[in-house]
PDB file of C-alpha atoms and ligand atoms in Angstrom:
ATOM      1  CA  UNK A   1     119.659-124.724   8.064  1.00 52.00           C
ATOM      2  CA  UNK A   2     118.179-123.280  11.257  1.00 60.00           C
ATOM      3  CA  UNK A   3     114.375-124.927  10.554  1.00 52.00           C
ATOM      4  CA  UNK A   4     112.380-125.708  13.414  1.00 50.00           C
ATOM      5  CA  UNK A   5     109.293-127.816  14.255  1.00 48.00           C
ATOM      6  CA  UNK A   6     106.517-125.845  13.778  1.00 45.00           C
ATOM      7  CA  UNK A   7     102.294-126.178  15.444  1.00 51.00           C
ATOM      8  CA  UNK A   8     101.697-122.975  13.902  1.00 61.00           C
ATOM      9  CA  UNK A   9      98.447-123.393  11.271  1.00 64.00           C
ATOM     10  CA  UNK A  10      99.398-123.165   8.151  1.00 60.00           C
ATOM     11  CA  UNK A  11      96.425-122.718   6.686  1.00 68.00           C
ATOM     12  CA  UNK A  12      96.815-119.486   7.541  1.00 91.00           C
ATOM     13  CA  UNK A  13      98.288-116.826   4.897  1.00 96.00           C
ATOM     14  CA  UNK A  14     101.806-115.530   4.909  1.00 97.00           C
ATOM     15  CA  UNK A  15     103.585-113.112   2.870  1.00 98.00           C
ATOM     16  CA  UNK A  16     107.241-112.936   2.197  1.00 97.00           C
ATOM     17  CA  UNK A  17     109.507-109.807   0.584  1.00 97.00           C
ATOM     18  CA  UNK A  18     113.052-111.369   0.561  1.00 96.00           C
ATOM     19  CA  UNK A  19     116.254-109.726  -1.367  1.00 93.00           C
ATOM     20  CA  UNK A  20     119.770-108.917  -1.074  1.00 87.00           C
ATOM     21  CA  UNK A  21     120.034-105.758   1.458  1.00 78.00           C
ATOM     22  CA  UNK A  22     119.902-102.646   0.047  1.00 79.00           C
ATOM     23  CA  UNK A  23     117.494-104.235  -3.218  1.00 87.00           C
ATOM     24  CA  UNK A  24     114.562-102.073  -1.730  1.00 88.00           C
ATOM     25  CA  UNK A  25     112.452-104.593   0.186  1.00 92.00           C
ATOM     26  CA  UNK A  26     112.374-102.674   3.553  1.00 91.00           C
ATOM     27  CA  UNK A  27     110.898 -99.950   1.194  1.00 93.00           C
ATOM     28  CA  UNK A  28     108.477-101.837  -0.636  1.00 96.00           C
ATOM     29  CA  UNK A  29     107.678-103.259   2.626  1.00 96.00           C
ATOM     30  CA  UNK A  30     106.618-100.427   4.136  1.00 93.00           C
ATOM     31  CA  UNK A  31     104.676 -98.822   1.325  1.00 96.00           C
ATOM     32  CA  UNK A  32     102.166-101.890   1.272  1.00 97.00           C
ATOM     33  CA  UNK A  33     101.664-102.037   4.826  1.00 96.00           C
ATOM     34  CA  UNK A  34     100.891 -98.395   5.010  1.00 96.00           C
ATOM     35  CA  UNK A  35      98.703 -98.646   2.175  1.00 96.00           C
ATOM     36  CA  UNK A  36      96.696-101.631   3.416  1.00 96.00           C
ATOM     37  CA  UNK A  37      95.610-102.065   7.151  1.00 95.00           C
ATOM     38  CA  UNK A  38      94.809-105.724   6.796  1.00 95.00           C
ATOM     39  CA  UNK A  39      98.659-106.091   6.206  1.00 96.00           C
ATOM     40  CA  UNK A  40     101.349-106.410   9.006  1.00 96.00           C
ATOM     41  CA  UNK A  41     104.729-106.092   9.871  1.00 97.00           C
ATOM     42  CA  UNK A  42     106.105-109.138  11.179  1.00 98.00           C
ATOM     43  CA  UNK A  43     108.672-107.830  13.445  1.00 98.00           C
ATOM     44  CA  UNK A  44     111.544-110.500  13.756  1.00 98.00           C
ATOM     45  CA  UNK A  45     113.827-110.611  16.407  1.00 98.00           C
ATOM     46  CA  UNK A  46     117.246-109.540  16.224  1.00 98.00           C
ATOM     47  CA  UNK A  47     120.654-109.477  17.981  1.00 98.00           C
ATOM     48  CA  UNK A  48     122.313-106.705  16.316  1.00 96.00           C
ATOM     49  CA  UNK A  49     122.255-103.049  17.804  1.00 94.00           C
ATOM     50  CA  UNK A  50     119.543-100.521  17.105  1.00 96.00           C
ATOM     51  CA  UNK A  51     120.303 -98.241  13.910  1.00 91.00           C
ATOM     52  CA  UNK A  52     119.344 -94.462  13.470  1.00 92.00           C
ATOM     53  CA  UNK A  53     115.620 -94.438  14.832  1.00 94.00           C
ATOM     54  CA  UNK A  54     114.881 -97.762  15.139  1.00 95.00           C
ATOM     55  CA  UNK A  55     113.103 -99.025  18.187  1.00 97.00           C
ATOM     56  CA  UNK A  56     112.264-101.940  19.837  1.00 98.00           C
ATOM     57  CA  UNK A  57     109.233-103.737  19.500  1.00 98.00           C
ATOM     58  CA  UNK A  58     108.239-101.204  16.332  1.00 97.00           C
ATOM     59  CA  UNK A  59     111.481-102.184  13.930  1.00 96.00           C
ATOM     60  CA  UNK A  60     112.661-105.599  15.482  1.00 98.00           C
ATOM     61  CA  UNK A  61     112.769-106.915  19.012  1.00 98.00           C
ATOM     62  CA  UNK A  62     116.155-106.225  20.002  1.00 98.00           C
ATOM     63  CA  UNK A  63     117.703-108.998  22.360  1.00 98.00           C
ATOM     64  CA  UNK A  64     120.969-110.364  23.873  1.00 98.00           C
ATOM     65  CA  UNK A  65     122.205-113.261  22.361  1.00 98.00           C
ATOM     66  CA  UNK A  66     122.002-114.962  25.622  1.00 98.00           C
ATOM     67  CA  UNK A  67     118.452-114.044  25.737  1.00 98.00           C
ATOM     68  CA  UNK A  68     118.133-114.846  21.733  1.00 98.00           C
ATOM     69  CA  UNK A  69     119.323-118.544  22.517  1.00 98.00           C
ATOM     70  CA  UNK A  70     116.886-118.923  25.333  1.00 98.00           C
ATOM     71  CA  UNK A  71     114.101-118.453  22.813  1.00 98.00           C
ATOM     72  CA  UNK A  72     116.067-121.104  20.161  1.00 98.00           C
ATOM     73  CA  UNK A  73     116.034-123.587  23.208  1.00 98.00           C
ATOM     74  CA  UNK A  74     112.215-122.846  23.960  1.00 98.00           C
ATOM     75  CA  UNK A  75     111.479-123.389  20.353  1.00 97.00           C
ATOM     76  CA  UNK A  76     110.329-119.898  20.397  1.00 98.00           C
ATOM     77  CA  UNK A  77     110.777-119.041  16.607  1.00 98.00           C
ATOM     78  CA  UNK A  78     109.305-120.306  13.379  1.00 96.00           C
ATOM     79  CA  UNK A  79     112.964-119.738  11.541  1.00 97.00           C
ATOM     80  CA  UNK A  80     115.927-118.049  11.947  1.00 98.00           C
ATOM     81  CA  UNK A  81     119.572-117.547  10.643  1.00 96.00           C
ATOM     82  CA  UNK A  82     122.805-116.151  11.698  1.00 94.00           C
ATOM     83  CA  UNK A  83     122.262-113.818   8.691  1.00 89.00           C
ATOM     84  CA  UNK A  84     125.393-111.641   9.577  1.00 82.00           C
ATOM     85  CA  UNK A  85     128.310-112.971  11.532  1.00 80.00           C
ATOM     86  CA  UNK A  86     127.792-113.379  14.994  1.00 90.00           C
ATOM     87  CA  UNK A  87     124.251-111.847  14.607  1.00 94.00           C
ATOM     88  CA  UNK A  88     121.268-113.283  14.843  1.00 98.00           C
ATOM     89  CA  UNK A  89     117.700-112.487  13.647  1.00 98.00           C
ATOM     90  CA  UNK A  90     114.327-114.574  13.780  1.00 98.00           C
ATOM     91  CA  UNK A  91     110.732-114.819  13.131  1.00 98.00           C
ATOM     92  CA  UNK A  92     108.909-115.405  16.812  1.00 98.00           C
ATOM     93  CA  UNK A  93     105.951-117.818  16.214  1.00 97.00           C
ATOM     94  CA  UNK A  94     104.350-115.484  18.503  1.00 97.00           C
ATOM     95  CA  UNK A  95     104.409-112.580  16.512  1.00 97.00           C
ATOM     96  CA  UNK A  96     102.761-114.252  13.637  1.00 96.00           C
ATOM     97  CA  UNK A  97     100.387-115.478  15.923  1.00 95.00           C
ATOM     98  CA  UNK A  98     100.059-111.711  16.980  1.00 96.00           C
ATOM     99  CA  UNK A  99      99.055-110.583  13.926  1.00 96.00           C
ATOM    100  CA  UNK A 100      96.468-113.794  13.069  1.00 95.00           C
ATOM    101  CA  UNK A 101      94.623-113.019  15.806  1.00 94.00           C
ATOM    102  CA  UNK A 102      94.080-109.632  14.797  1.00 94.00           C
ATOM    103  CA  UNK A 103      93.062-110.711  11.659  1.00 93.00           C
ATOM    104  CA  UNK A 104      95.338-109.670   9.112  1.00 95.00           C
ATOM    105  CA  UNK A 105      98.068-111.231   7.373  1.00 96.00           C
ATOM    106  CA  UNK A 106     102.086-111.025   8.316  1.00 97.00           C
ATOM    107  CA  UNK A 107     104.264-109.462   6.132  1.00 97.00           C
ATOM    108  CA  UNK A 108     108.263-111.053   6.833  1.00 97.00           C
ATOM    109  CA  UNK A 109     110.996-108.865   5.667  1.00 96.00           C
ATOM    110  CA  UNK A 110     113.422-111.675   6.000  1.00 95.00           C
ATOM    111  CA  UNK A 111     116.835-113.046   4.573  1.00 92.00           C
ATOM    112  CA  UNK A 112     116.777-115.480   1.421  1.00 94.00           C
ATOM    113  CA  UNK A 113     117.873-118.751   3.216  1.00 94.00           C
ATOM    114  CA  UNK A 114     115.029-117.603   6.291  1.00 96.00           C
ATOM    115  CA  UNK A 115     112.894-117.738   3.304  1.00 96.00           C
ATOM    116  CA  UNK A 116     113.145-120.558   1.694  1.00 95.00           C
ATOM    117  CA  UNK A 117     112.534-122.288   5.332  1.00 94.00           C
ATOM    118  CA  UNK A 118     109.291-120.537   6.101  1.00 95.00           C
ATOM    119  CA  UNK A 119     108.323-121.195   1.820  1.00 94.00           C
ATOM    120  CA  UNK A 120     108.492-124.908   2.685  1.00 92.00           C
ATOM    121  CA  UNK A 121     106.526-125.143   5.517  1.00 92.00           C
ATOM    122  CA  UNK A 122     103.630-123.176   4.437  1.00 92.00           C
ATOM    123  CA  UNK A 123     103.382-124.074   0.682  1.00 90.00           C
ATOM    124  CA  UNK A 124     100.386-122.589  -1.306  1.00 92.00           C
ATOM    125  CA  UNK A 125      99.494-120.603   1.564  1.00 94.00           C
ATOM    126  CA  UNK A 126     103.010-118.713   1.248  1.00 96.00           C
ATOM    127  CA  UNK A 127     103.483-115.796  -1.263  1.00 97.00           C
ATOM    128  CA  UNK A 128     107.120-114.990  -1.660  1.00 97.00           C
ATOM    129  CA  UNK A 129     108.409-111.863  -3.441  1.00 98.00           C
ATOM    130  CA  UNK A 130     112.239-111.948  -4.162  1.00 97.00           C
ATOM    131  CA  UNK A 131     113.032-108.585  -4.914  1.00 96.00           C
ATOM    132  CA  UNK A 132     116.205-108.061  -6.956  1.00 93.00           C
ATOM    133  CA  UNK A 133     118.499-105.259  -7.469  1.00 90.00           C
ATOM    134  CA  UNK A 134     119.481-104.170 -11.028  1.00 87.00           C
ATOM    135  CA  UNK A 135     122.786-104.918 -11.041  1.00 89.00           C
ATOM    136  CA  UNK A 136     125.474-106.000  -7.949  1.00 88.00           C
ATOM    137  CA  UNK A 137     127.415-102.326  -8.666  1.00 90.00           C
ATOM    138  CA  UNK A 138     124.210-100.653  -8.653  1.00 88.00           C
ATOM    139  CA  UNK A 139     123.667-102.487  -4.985  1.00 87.00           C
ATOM    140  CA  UNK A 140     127.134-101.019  -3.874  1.00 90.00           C
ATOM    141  CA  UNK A 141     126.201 -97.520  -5.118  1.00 90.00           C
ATOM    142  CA  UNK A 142     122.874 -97.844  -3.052  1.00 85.00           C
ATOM    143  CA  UNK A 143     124.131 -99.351   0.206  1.00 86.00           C
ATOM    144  CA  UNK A 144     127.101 -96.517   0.289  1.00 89.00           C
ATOM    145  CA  UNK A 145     124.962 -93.672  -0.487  1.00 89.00           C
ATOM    146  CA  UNK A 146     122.626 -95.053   2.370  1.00 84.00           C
ATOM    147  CA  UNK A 147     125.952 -94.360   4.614  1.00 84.00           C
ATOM    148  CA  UNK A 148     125.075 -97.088   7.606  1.00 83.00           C
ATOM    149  CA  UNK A 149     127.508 -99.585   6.277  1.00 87.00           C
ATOM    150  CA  UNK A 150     131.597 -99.872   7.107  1.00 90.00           C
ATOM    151  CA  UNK A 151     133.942-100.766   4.532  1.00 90.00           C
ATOM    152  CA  UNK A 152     133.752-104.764   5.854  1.00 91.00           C
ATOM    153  CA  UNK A 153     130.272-104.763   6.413  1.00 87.00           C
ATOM    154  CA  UNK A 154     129.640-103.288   2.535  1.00 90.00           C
ATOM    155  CA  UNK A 155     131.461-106.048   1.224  1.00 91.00           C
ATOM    156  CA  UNK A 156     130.230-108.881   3.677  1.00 88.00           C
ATOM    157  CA  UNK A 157     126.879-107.203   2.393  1.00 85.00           C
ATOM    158  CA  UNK A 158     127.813-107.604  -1.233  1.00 91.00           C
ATOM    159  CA  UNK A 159     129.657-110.944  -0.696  1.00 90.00           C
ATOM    160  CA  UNK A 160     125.995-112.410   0.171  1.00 87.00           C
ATOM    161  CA  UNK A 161     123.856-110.393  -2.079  1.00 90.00           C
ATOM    162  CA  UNK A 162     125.947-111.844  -4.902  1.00 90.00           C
ATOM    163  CA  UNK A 163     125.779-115.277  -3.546  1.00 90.00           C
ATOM    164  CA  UNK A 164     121.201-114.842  -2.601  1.00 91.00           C
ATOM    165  CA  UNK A 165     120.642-113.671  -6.213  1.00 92.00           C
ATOM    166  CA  UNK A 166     121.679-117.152  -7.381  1.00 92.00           C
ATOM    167  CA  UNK A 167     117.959-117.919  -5.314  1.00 93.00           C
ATOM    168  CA  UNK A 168     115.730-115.568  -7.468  1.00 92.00           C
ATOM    169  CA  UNK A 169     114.238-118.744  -8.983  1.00 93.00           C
ATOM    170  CA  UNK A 170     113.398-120.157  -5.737  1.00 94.00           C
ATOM    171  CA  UNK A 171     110.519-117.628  -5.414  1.00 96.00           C
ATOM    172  CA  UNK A 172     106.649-117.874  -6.186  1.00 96.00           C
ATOM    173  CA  UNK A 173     107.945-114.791  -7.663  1.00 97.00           C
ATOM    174  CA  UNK A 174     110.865-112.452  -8.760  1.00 96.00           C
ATOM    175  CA  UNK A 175     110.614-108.557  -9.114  1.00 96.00           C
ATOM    176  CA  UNK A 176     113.582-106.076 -10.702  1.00 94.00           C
ATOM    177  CA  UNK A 177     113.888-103.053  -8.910  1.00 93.00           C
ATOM    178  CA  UNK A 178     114.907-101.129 -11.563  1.00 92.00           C
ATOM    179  CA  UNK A 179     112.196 -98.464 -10.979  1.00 94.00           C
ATOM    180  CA  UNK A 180     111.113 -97.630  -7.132  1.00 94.00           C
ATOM    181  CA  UNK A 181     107.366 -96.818  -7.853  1.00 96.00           C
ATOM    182  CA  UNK A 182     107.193 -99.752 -10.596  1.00 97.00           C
ATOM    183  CA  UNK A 183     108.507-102.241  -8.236  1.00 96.00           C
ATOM    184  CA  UNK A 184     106.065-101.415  -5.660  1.00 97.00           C
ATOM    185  CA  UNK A 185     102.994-101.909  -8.096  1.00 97.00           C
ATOM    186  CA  UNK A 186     103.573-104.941  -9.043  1.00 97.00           C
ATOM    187  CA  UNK A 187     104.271-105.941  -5.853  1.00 97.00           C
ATOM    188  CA  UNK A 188     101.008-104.819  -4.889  1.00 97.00           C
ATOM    189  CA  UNK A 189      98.934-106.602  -7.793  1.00 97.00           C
ATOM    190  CA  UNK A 190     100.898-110.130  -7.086  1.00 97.00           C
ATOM    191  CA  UNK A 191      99.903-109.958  -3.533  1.00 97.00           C
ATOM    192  CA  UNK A 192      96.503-108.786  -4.660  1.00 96.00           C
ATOM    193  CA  UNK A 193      96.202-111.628  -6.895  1.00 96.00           C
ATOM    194  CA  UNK A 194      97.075-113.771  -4.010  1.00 96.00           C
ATOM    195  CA  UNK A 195      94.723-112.468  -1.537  1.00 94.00           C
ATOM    196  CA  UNK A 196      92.057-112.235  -4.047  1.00 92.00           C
ATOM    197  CA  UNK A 197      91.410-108.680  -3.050  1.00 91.00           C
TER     198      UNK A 197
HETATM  199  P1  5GP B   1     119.212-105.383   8.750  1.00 60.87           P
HETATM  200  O1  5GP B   1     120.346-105.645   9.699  1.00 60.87           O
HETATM  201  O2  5GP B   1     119.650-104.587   7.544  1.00 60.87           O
HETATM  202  O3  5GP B   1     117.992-104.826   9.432  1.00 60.87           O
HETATM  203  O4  5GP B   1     118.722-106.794   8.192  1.00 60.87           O
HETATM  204  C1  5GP B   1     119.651-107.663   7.661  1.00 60.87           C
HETATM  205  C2  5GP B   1     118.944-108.790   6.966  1.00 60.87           C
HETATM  206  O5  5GP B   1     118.278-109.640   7.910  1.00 60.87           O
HETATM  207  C3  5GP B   1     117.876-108.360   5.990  1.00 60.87           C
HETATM  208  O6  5GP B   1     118.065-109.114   4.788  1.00 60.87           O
HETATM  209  C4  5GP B   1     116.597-108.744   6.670  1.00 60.87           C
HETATM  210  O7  5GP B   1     115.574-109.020   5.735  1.00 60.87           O
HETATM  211  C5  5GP B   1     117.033-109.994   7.389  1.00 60.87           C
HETATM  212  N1  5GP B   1     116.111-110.368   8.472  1.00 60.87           N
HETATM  213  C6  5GP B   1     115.388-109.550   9.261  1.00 60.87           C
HETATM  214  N2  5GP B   1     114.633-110.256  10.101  1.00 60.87           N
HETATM  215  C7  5GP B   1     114.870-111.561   9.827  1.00 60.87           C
HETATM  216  C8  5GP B   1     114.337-112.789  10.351  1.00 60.87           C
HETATM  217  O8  5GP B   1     113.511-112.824  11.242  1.00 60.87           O
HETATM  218  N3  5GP B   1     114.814-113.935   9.819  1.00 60.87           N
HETATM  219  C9  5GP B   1     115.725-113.963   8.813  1.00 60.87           C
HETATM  220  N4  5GP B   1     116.096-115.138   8.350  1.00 60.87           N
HETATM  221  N5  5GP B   1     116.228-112.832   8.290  1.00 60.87           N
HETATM  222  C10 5GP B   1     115.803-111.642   8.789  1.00 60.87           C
END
């Protein structure tokens, strides 16, 4: 467990989509922060290299892991995980402080044990939203047909979406994304609910 001390206020709202990778939760992500303004992408940091049009400081902040561990040392980040072997990716107390300040509430797109870390510090005030895939082959078919993945990296990928959906219960709440446009509704009324919008 990579948990560190935190002075952030938690009184202050936080939003969490977690899932295996490849469940959907980038996409659900995405569709409720472009649908609501007062929503925001927490962009984590991350030691792995850029992907098709990603940039940085819009997708993740891309660093070294030299310059990665500089931030661990500084205490720079509310959690963070080796997610994938050898690479790193955290949430920057900064950035959520970013997005306070403007007033609107952080959405993490973050890994299941990163989860559960920031879940436990922030209580009540946290809304987590595991998001789980129909079915483990159905995951496969998905993450192949997406065509960024090697042969090792699918299965490390499928290895550890096997092992996070053993977490679903862990979550203020767990959606099936059986159904795209279905998952993203409900998604939308449970934060809703939680915002009391
Ligand atoms: P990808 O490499 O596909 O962008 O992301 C891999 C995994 O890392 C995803 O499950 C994503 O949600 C997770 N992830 C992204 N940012 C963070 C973070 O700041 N902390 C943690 N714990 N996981 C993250």
């Amino acid at each position: 467990m990579h948990e560190t001390r935190t002075m952030i206020n938690t009184q202050n709202k936080i939003i969490i989509i977690t899932a295996p990778s490849g469940a959907g939760k980038s996409t659900i992500t995405h569709y409720l922060i472009n649908k609501y303004p007062a929503l925001s992408f927490s962009i984590s940091a991350a030691t792995r290299i850029p992907r098709g049009q990603e940039q940085d400081g819009v997708d993740y902040y891309f660093l070294s892991e030299e310059a990665f561990k500089q931030k661990i040392n500084e205490d720079a980040f509310l959690e963070w995980e080796m997610v994938y072997e050898g690479k790193y990716y955290g949430t920057l107390r900064s950035e959520l402080d970013r997005i306070w300040l403007a007033g609107k509430v952080p959405m993490l797109d973050i890994d299941v044990k990163g989860a559960i870390h920031v879940q436990q510090q922030f209580g009540d005030n946290c809304l987590s939203i595991f998001i789980e895939p129909p079915s483990v082959d159905e995951l496969k078919k998905r993450l192949e047909s997406r065509g960024t993945e090697t042969p090792e990296s699918l299965a490390t990928r499928i290895n550890k979406a096997s092992y996070e959906i053993s977490f679903s219960h862990r979550f203020t709440k767990s959606i099936v994304n059986d159904d795209l446009t279905k998952a993203c509704e409900e998604t939308e009324r449970v934060i809703k609910d939680f915002l009391g919008w």
